[in-house]
PDB file of C-alpha atoms and ligand atoms in Angstrom:
ATOM      1  CA  MET A   1      34.841-185.408   8.631  1.00 47.00           C
ATOM      2  CA  ASP A   2      38.509-185.065   9.458  1.00 50.00           C
ATOM      3  CA  ARG A   3      40.089-183.145   6.578  1.00 83.00           C
ATOM      4  CA  GLU A   4      43.668-184.273   7.064  1.00 92.00           C
ATOM      5  CA  GLN A   5      45.087-184.885   3.597  1.00 94.00           C
ATOM      6  CA  VAL A   6      46.340-188.403   2.947  1.00 96.00           C
ATOM      7  CA  PHE A   7      46.879-188.240  -0.823  1.00 97.00           C
ATOM      8  CA  HIS A   8      47.468-185.152  -2.902  1.00 97.00           C
ATOM      9  CA  ALA A   9      47.934-185.313  -6.686  1.00 98.00           C
ATOM     10  CA  GLU A  10      48.646-182.567  -9.227  1.00 98.00           C
ATOM     11  CA  GLY A  11      48.484-182.971 -12.982  1.00 98.00           C
ATOM     12  CA  LEU A  12      48.953-186.738 -13.032  1.00 98.00           C
ATOM     13  CA  THR A  13      49.149-188.209 -16.504  1.00 98.00           C
ATOM     14  CA  LYS A  14      49.739-191.730 -17.727  1.00 98.00           C
ATOM     15  CA  VAL A  15      50.540-192.575 -21.319  1.00 97.00           C
ATOM     16  CA  TYR A  16      50.912-196.171 -22.452  1.00 94.00           C
ATOM     17  CA  PRO A  17      52.889-196.596 -25.662  1.00 90.00           C
ATOM     18  CA  MET A  18      51.089-198.975 -28.035  1.00 88.00           C
ATOM     19  CA  GLY A  19      53.340-199.481 -31.031  1.00 89.00           C
ATOM     20  CA  ASP A  20      53.066-196.288 -33.068  1.00 89.00           C
ATOM     21  CA  LEU A  21      50.100-195.149 -31.015  1.00 91.00           C
ATOM     22  CA  GLU A  22      49.712-193.870 -27.475  1.00 92.00           C
ATOM     23  CA  VAL A  23      46.930-194.581 -25.005  1.00 93.00           C
ATOM     24  CA  LYS A  24      46.366-191.575 -22.752  1.00 96.00           C
ATOM     25  CA  ALA A  25      44.980-193.311 -19.678  1.00 97.00           C
ATOM     26  CA  LEU A  26      45.222-190.251 -17.388  1.00 98.00           C
ATOM     27  CA  ARG A  27      45.061-186.689 -18.736  1.00 98.00           C
ATOM     28  CA  GLY A  28      45.855-184.461 -15.766  1.00 97.00           C
ATOM     29  CA  ILE A  29      44.422-185.583 -12.454  1.00 98.00           C
ATOM     30  CA  ASP A  30      44.259-183.153  -9.519  1.00 97.00           C
ATOM     31  CA  LEU A  31      43.020-184.927  -6.420  1.00 97.00           C
ATOM     32  CA  ASP A  32      42.961-184.832  -2.630  1.00 96.00           C
ATOM     33  CA  LEU A  33      41.944-187.777  -0.483  1.00 97.00           C
ATOM     34  CA  TYR A  34      41.330-187.231   3.219  1.00 96.00           C
ATOM     35  CA  ARG A  35      42.015-189.399   6.232  1.00 96.00           C
ATOM     36  CA  GLY A  36      39.201-191.734   7.162  1.00 96.00           C
ATOM     37  CA  GLU A  37      36.939-191.012   4.211  1.00 97.00           C
ATOM     38  CA  LEU A  38      35.270-193.614   2.031  1.00 97.00           C
ATOM     39  CA  VAL A  39      35.457-192.620  -1.618  1.00 98.00           C
ATOM     40  CA  VAL A  40      33.646-194.401  -4.426  1.00 97.00           C
ATOM     41  CA  LEU A  41      35.385-194.024  -7.797  1.00 98.00           C
ATOM     42  CA  LEU A  42      33.028-194.386 -10.752  1.00 97.00           C
ATOM     43  CA  GLY A  43      33.540-194.138 -14.491  1.00 96.00           C
ATOM     44  CA  ALA A  44      33.101-195.989 -17.741  1.00 95.00           C
ATOM     45  CA  SER A  45      35.375-198.848 -18.661  1.00 95.00           C
ATOM     46  CA  GLY A  46      38.721-197.449 -19.786  1.00 95.00           C
ATOM     47  CA  SER A  47      38.244-194.076 -18.054  1.00 97.00           C
ATOM     48  CA  GLY A  48      41.429-194.586 -16.027  1.00 97.00           C
ATOM     49  CA  LYS A  49      40.157-195.663 -12.593  1.00 97.00           C
ATOM     50  CA  SER A  50      42.526-198.604 -12.117  1.00 97.00           C
ATOM     51  CA  THR A  51      45.459-196.645 -13.500  1.00 97.00           C
ATOM     52  CA  LEU A  52      44.855-193.863 -10.977  1.00 98.00           C
ATOM     53  CA  LEU A  53      44.482-196.288  -8.071  1.00 97.00           C
ATOM     54  CA  ASN A  54      47.607-198.180  -9.080  1.00 96.00           C
ATOM     55  CA  ILE A  55      49.672-194.991  -9.205  1.00 97.00           C
ATOM     56  CA  LEU A  56      48.412-193.818  -5.801  1.00 97.00           C
ATOM     57  CA  GLY A  57      49.123-197.274  -4.370  1.00 97.00           C
ATOM     58  CA  GLY A  58      52.660-197.340  -5.735  1.00 95.00           C
ATOM     59  CA  LEU A  59      51.978-200.225  -8.123  1.00 95.00           C
ATOM     60  CA  ASP A  60      52.449-198.177 -11.293  1.00 95.00           C
ATOM     61  CA  SER A  61      54.322-194.998 -12.214  1.00 95.00           C
ATOM     62  CA  ALA A  62      52.921-191.763 -13.644  1.00 97.00           C
ATOM     63  CA  SER A  63      54.168-190.334 -16.944  1.00 97.00           C
ATOM     64  CA  SER A  64      54.059-186.778 -15.560  1.00 97.00           C
ATOM     65  CA  GLY A  65      52.586-184.850 -12.667  1.00 98.00           C
ATOM     66  CA  GLU A  66      53.149-185.478  -8.997  1.00 97.00           C
ATOM     67  CA  ALA A  67      51.476-187.317  -6.134  1.00 97.00           C
ATOM     68  CA  TRP A  68      52.219-187.322  -2.428  1.00 97.00           C
ATOM     69  CA  TYR A  69      51.244-189.592   0.429  1.00 97.00           C
ATOM     70  CA  CYS A  70      51.175-187.656   3.720  1.00 95.00           C
ATOM     71  CA  GLY A  71      53.616-185.157   2.252  1.00 94.00           C
ATOM     72  CA  ASP A  72      56.056-187.733   0.842  1.00 96.00           C
ATOM     73  CA  SER A  73      56.369-187.895  -2.937  1.00 97.00           C
ATOM     74  CA  ILE A  74      55.148-191.131  -4.513  1.00 96.00           C
ATOM     75  CA  THR A  75      55.965-190.118  -8.065  1.00 96.00           C
ATOM     76  CA  SER A  76      59.649-189.452  -7.422  1.00 95.00           C
ATOM     77  CA  ALA A  77      60.194-192.310  -4.967  1.00 95.00           C
ATOM     78  CA  SER A  78      62.646-195.123  -5.680  1.00 95.00           C
ATOM     79  CA  LEU A  79      61.308-198.641  -6.242  1.00 94.00           C
ATOM     80  CA  GLU A  80      62.572-199.631  -2.784  1.00 95.00           C
ATOM     81  CA  THR A  81      60.754-196.721  -1.158  1.00 96.00           C
ATOM     82  CA  LEU A  82      57.560-197.596  -3.034  1.00 95.00           C
ATOM     83  CA  THR A  83      57.794-201.214  -1.911  1.00 94.00           C
ATOM     84  CA  GLU A  84      58.167-200.058   1.686  1.00 93.00           C
ATOM     85  CA  PHE A  85      55.277-197.592   1.234  1.00 94.00           C
ATOM     86  CA  ARG A  86      52.983-200.350  -0.043  1.00 93.00           C
ATOM     87  CA  ARG A  87      54.055-202.775   2.644  1.00 90.00           C
ATOM     88  CA  ARG A  88      53.526-200.339   5.511  1.00 91.00           C
ATOM     89  CA  HIS A  89      50.612-198.202   4.460  1.00 93.00           C
ATOM     90  CA  VAL A  90      48.461-199.706   1.701  1.00 95.00           C
ATOM     91  CA  GLY A  91      46.069-202.640   1.586  1.00 94.00           C
ATOM     92  CA  PHE A  92      44.821-203.766  -1.827  1.00 95.00           C
ATOM     93  CA  ILE A  93      41.616-205.601  -2.693  1.00 94.00           C
ATOM     94  CA  PHE A  94      41.027-206.803  -6.229  1.00 93.00           C
ATOM     95  CA  GLN A  95      38.095-208.372  -8.031  1.00 90.00           C
ATOM     96  CA  PHE A  96      39.662-211.805  -7.669  1.00 91.00           C
ATOM     97  CA  TYR A  97      40.761-212.803  -4.221  1.00 91.00           C
ATOM     98  CA  ASN A  98      44.184-214.328  -4.885  1.00 92.00           C
ATOM     99  CA  LEU A  99      44.117-216.478  -1.754  1.00 96.00           C
ATOM    100  CA  ILE A 100      46.657-219.285  -1.545  1.00 96.00           C
ATOM    101  CA  PRO A 101      44.621-222.481  -2.059  1.00 97.00           C
ATOM    102  CA  SER A 102      46.769-224.707   0.161  1.00 97.00           C
ATOM    103  CA  LEU A 103      46.467-222.406   3.183  1.00 97.00           C
ATOM    104  CA  THR A 104      43.490-221.942   5.505  1.00 97.00           C
ATOM    105  CA  ALA A 105      41.775-218.560   5.873  1.00 97.00           C
ATOM    106  CA  GLN A 106      43.757-217.854   9.022  1.00 97.00           C
ATOM    107  CA  GLU A 107      47.043-218.891   7.407  1.00 97.00           C
ATOM    108  CA  ASN A 108      46.328-216.685   4.391  1.00 96.00           C
ATOM    109  CA  VAL A 109      45.987-213.707   6.746  1.00 96.00           C
ATOM    110  CA  ALA A 110      49.026-214.743   8.809  1.00 95.00           C
ATOM    111  CA  ILE A 111      51.271-214.550   5.746  1.00 92.00           C
ATOM    112  CA  VAL A 112      50.871-210.788   5.885  1.00 87.00           C
ATOM    113  CA  THR A 113      50.899-210.369   9.658  1.00 84.00           C
ATOM    114  CA  ASP A 114      54.167-212.329   9.868  1.00 80.00           C
ATOM    115  CA  ILE A 115      56.006-209.532   8.032  1.00 79.00           C
ATOM    116  CA  ALA A 116      54.072-206.449   9.240  1.00 80.00           C
ATOM    117  CA  ALA A 117      55.333-204.008  11.858  1.00 82.00           C
ATOM    118  CA  ASN A 118      52.228-203.678  14.027  1.00 85.00           C
ATOM    119  CA  PRO A 119      49.717-206.270  12.861  1.00 90.00           C
ATOM    120  CA  MET A 120      46.491-207.358  14.512  1.00 92.00           C
ATOM    121  CA  PRO A 121      46.155-211.078  15.259  1.00 93.00           C
ATOM    122  CA  PRO A 122      44.816-212.921  12.166  1.00 95.00           C
ATOM    123  CA  LEU A 123      41.722-214.038  14.063  1.00 95.00           C
ATOM    124  CA  GLU A 124      40.908-210.448  15.017  1.00 93.00           C
ATOM    125  CA  ALA A 125      41.104-209.421  11.351  1.00 92.00           C
ATOM    126  CA  LEU A 126      38.842-212.336  10.381  1.00 95.00           C
ATOM    127  CA  LYS A 127      36.413-211.313  13.132  1.00 92.00           C
ATOM    128  CA  LEU A 128      36.155-207.778  11.728  1.00 88.00           C
ATOM    129  CA  VAL A 129      34.846-209.225   8.473  1.00 88.00           C
ATOM    130  CA  GLY A 130      32.665-211.842  10.170  1.00 90.00           C
ATOM    131  CA  MET A 131      34.802-214.803   9.113  1.00 93.00           C
ATOM    132  CA  GLU A 132      36.263-216.010  12.402  1.00 94.00           C
ATOM    133  CA  ALA A 133      34.112-219.146  12.398  1.00 95.00           C
ATOM    134  CA  ARG A 134      35.671-220.162   9.075  1.00 96.00           C
ATOM    135  CA  ALA A 135      39.282-219.551  10.102  1.00 97.00           C
ATOM    136  CA  ASN A 136      40.328-223.142   9.511  1.00 97.00           C
ATOM    137  CA  HIS A 137      38.628-223.515   6.151  1.00 97.00           C
ATOM    138  CA  PHE A 138      40.507-223.593   2.881  1.00 97.00           C
ATOM    139  CA  PRO A 139      39.565-221.181   0.058  1.00 97.00           C
ATOM    140  CA  ALA A 140      37.903-223.980  -1.933  1.00 96.00           C
ATOM    141  CA  GLN A 141      35.539-224.529   1.005  1.00 96.00           C
ATOM    142  CA  LEU A 142      34.426-220.886   0.944  1.00 95.00           C
ATOM    143  CA  SER A 143      32.019-219.010  -1.319  1.00 92.00           C
ATOM    144  CA  GLY A 144      33.262-216.135  -3.481  1.00 91.00           C
ATOM    145  CA  GLY A 145      31.973-213.545  -1.015  1.00 91.00           C
ATOM    146  CA  GLU A 146      33.566-215.378   1.894  1.00 92.00           C
ATOM    147  CA  GLN A 147      36.876-215.560   0.052  1.00 94.00           C
ATOM    148  CA  GLN A 148      36.691-211.845  -0.615  1.00 90.00           C
ATOM    149  CA  ARG A 149      36.084-211.196   3.094  1.00 92.00           C
ATOM    150  CA  VAL A 150      39.205-213.244   3.882  1.00 95.00           C
ATOM    151  CA  ALA A 151      41.078-211.148   1.310  1.00 94.00           C
ATOM    152  CA  ILE A 152      39.850-208.010   3.106  1.00 93.00           C
ATOM    153  CA  ALA A 153      41.005-209.460   6.445  1.00 93.00           C
ATOM    154  CA  ARG A 154      44.389-210.158   4.870  1.00 94.00           C
ATOM    155  CA  ALA A 155      44.612-206.595   3.528  1.00 92.00           C
ATOM    156  CA  ILE A 156      43.653-204.890   6.817  1.00 91.00           C
ATOM    157  CA  ALA A 157      45.523-207.114   9.285  1.00 92.00           C
ATOM    158  CA  LYS A 158      48.655-205.015   8.937  1.00 91.00           C
ATOM    159  CA  ARG A 159      46.546-201.962   9.911  1.00 90.00           C
ATOM    160  CA  PRO A 160      47.154-200.006   6.686  1.00 92.00           C
ATOM    161  CA  GLU A 161      46.165-196.343   6.661  1.00 94.00           C
ATOM    162  CA  VAL A 162      44.745-196.805   3.171  1.00 96.00           C
ATOM    163  CA  LEU A 163      42.642-199.506   1.550  1.00 96.00           C
ATOM    164  CA  LEU A 164      42.453-199.433  -2.255  1.00 97.00           C
ATOM    165  CA  CYS A 165      39.729-201.658  -3.695  1.00 96.00           C
ATOM    166  CA  ASP A 166      39.453-202.322  -7.432  1.00 96.00           C
ATOM    167  CA  GLU A 167      36.037-203.815  -8.224  1.00 93.00           C
ATOM    168  CA  PRO A 168      35.775-205.709  -4.914  1.00 92.00           C
ATOM    169  CA  THR A 169      32.239-206.883  -5.688  1.00 91.00           C
ATOM    170  CA  GLY A 170      32.744-207.319  -9.431  1.00 88.00           C
ATOM    171  CA  ALA A 171      32.577-211.108  -9.312  1.00 85.00           C
ATOM    172  CA  LEU A 172      29.745-211.333  -6.793  1.00 84.00           C
ATOM    173  CA  ASP A 173      25.961-211.357  -6.893  1.00 85.00           C
ATOM    174  CA  SER A 174      24.226-208.444  -5.208  1.00 86.00           C
ATOM    175  CA  ARG A 175      23.397-210.158  -1.887  1.00 85.00           C
ATOM    176  CA  THR A 176      26.971-211.371  -1.455  1.00 87.00           C
ATOM    177  CA  GLY A 177      28.316-208.056  -2.699  1.00 89.00           C
ATOM    178  CA  VAL A 178      26.428-206.235   0.047  1.00 91.00           C
ATOM    179  CA  VAL A 179      28.051-208.437   2.709  1.00 88.00           C
ATOM    180  CA  VAL A 180      31.486-207.597   1.287  1.00 89.00           C
ATOM    181  CA  LEU A 181      30.617-203.879   1.258  1.00 93.00           C
ATOM    182  CA  GLN A 182      29.496-204.206   4.890  1.00 91.00           C
ATOM    183  CA  ALA A 183      32.947-205.602   5.722  1.00 88.00           C
ATOM    184  CA  LEU A 184      34.620-202.654   3.963  1.00 91.00           C
ATOM    185  CA  GLU A 185      32.317-200.136   5.664  1.00 94.00           C
ATOM    186  CA  ARG A 186      33.045-201.646   9.091  1.00 90.00           C
ATOM    187  CA  VAL A 187      36.805-201.490   8.531  1.00 89.00           C
ATOM    188  CA  ASN A 188      36.490-197.877   7.397  1.00 94.00           C
ATOM    189  CA  ARG A 189      34.380-196.961  10.426  1.00 93.00           C
ATOM    190  CA  GLU A 190      36.168-198.928  13.139  1.00 91.00           C
ATOM    191  CA  LEU A 191      39.793-198.603  12.017  1.00 90.00           C
ATOM    192  CA  GLY A 192      39.438-195.223  10.282  1.00 93.00           C
ATOM    193  CA  THR A 193      41.088-196.633   7.179  1.00 94.00           C
ATOM    194  CA  THR A 194      40.930-194.243   4.223  1.00 96.00           C
ATOM    195  CA  THR A 195      39.130-196.341   1.633  1.00 97.00           C
ATOM    196  CA  VAL A 196      38.746-196.001  -2.125  1.00 98.00           C
ATOM    197  CA  VAL A 197      36.348-198.354  -3.897  1.00 97.00           C
ATOM    198  CA  ILE A 198      36.298-198.618  -7.692  1.00 97.00           C
ATOM    199  CA  THR A 199      33.009-199.957  -8.943  1.00 95.00           C
ATOM    200  CA  HIS A 200      30.847-200.101 -12.051  1.00 92.00           C
ATOM    201  CA  ASN A 201      27.863-200.303  -9.795  1.00 90.00           C
ATOM    202  CA  VAL A 202      26.382-196.827  -9.385  1.00 92.00           C
ATOM    203  CA  ALA A 203      24.206-197.963  -6.449  1.00 92.00           C
ATOM    204  CA  VAL A 204      27.372-198.255  -4.348  1.00 94.00           C
ATOM    205  CA  ARG A 205      27.785-194.470  -4.461  1.00 94.00           C
ATOM    206  CA  ALA A 206      25.140-194.278  -1.708  1.00 95.00           C
ATOM    207  CA  MET A 207      27.617-195.566   0.916  1.00 96.00           C
ATOM    208  CA  ALA A 208      30.369-193.054   0.049  1.00 97.00           C
ATOM    209  CA  ASP A 209      31.433-189.896   1.844  1.00 97.00           C
ATOM    210  CA  ARG A 210      32.460-188.642  -1.598  1.00 97.00           C
ATOM    211  CA  VAL A 211      31.880-189.912  -5.113  1.00 97.00           C
ATOM    212  CA  ILE A 212      34.519-189.162  -7.712  1.00 98.00           C
ATOM    213  CA  GLU A 213      33.640-189.767 -11.329  1.00 98.00           C
ATOM    214  CA  MET A 214      36.190-190.187 -14.108  1.00 98.00           C
ATOM    215  CA  THR A 215      35.644-189.616 -17.803  1.00 97.00           C
ATOM    216  CA  ASP A 216      38.297-190.231 -20.408  1.00 97.00           C
ATOM    217  CA  GLY A 217      41.295-189.958 -18.088  1.00 98.00           C
ATOM    218  CA  GLN A 218      40.027-186.923 -16.181  1.00 98.00           C
ATOM    219  CA  ILE A 219      37.966-186.277 -13.071  1.00 98.00           C
ATOM    220  CA  SER A 220      34.605-185.133 -14.373  1.00 97.00           C
ATOM    221  CA  SER A 221      32.811-184.674 -11.060  1.00 97.00           C
ATOM    222  CA  VAL A 222      33.287-184.811  -7.299  1.00 97.00           C
ATOM    223  CA  TYR A 223      30.160-185.228  -5.225  1.00 96.00           C
ATOM    224  CA  VAL A 224      29.943-184.938  -1.440  1.00 96.00           C
ATOM    225  CA  ASN A 225      27.232-187.317  -0.267  1.00 95.00           C
ATOM    226  CA  PRO A 226      25.060-185.644   2.373  1.00 93.00           C
ATOM    227  CA  ASP A 227      23.000-188.743   3.042  1.00 91.00           C
ATOM    228  CA  LYS A 228      25.303-191.726   3.483  1.00 94.00           C
ATOM    229  CA  LYS A 229      23.545-195.088   3.476  1.00 94.00           C
ATOM    230  CA  THR A 230      24.640-198.367   5.015  1.00 93.00           C
ATOM    231  CA  PRO A 231      25.440-201.200   2.591  1.00 92.00           C
ATOM    232  CA  ALA A 232      22.336-203.033   3.859  1.00 90.00           C
ATOM    233  CA  GLU A 233      20.228-200.196   2.442  1.00 91.00           C
ATOM    234  CA  ILE A 234      21.817-200.586  -0.989  1.00 89.00           C
ATOM    235  CA  SER A 235      20.563-203.003  -3.592  1.00 80.00           C
ATOM    236  CA  TRP A 236      21.193-203.503  -7.259  1.00 76.00           C
TER     237      TRP A 236
HETATM  238  N1  ATP B   1      49.372-201.824 -19.435  1.00 57.44           N
HETATM  239  C1  ATP B   1      48.663-201.136 -20.336  1.00 57.44           C
HETATM  240  N2  ATP B   1      49.095-200.998 -21.608  1.00 57.44           N
HETATM  241  C2  ATP B   1      48.386-200.282 -22.501  1.00 57.44           C
HETATM  242  N3  ATP B   1      47.223-199.670 -22.227  1.00 57.44           N
HETATM  243  C3  ATP B   1      46.733-199.783 -20.978  1.00 57.44           C
HETATM  244  C4  ATP B   1      47.425-200.522 -19.971  1.00 57.44           C
HETATM  245  N4  ATP B   1      46.686-200.455 -18.822  1.00 57.44           N
HETATM  246  C5  ATP B   1      45.600-199.714 -19.111  1.00 57.44           C
HETATM  247  N5  ATP B   1      45.629-199.314 -20.400  1.00 57.44           N
HETATM  248  C6  ATP B   1      44.640-198.462 -21.078  1.00 57.44           C
HETATM  249  O1  ATP B   1      44.479-197.287 -20.312  1.00 57.44           O
HETATM  250  C7  ATP B   1      43.112-196.874 -20.299  1.00 57.44           C
HETATM  251  C8  ATP B   1      42.631-196.793 -18.861  1.00 57.44           C
HETATM  252  O2  ATP B   1      42.608-198.113 -18.313  1.00 57.44           O
HETATM  253  P1  ATP B   1      42.116-198.420 -16.834  1.00 57.44           P
HETATM  254  O3  ATP B   1      42.281-199.887 -16.598  1.00 57.44           O
HETATM  255  O4  ATP B   1      42.773-197.494 -15.896  1.00 57.44           O
HETATM  256  O5  ATP B   1      40.566-198.033 -16.922  1.00 57.44           O
HETATM  257  P2  ATP B   1      39.385-198.392 -15.917  1.00 57.44           P
HETATM  258  O6  ATP B   1      38.551-197.168 -15.807  1.00 57.44           O
HETATM  259  O7  ATP B   1      39.929-198.961 -14.659  1.00 57.44           O
HETATM  260  O8  ATP B   1      38.617-199.493 -16.758  1.00 57.44           O
HETATM  261  P3  ATP B   1      37.766-200.762 -16.245  1.00 57.44           P
HETATM  262  O9  ATP B   1      36.590-200.200 -15.532  1.00 57.44           O
HETATM  263  O10 ATP B   1      37.400-201.460 -17.518  1.00 57.44           O
HETATM  264  O11 ATP B   1      38.673-201.584 -15.368  1.00 57.44           O
HETATM  265  C9  ATP B   1      42.369-197.899 -21.144  1.00 57.44           C
HETATM  266  O12 ATP B   1      42.233-197.388 -22.447  1.00 57.44           O
HETATM  267  C10 ATP B   1      43.274-199.104 -21.129  1.00 57.44           C
HETATM  268  O13 ATP B   1      43.113-199.873 -22.297  1.00 57.44           O
END
């Protein structure tokens, strides 16, 4: 594995004020993520997975600590710099696909490629996730798994270095979930996109290069997977 550091974090904390109380979502995260690796992020509900991903992706700010993307500080960046960082370098996938209902699959992808610096053609992105035959279909004509694959095509069409996925299979049955994981694995392998996948599904750890587990706002274990499986070999 190439060990070039993409993300580096030291002592990240996140505290949400809740009236007189505080929720300590992150309690000191030290983390490195390396170029091209596929990391599965596990942990109980409320352990801080989404908070961590959102801070790394420039969607949320840390309360203390520092994080860098390729040597540039994320935690001390201005809002404008963070917007530019997200636009140029980060693709996001969420549990729900957030496609625009009045646009076809291809048009949903083109929205992003229209404003990206070095995009791939929308059809090429759809092909990578096996959706080129459905390019002219509207979201309502597609299954949940197919919509998620279009969302992946939309996220990768700008050729981001990093793909951050928060419960990408959370709304899908296992067979459909595997097809979505295959799309993510192919993008990771063919484009070399550093990929982080949050999941509640422990079976998904089998496809990771590394598995990072969070407990109560901290990293409780990091596991290097010596025996990576393809998504087709995973079931739950
Ligand atoms: N905007 C917010 N305001 C207040 N508390 C928040 C906010 N966002 C998250 N939290 C709290 O921070 C903690 C960590 O939340 P987070 O969503 O990061 O956990 P998670 O591991 O991703 O959980 P899940 O698996 O359920 O999505 C939780 O206790 C949550 O309630």
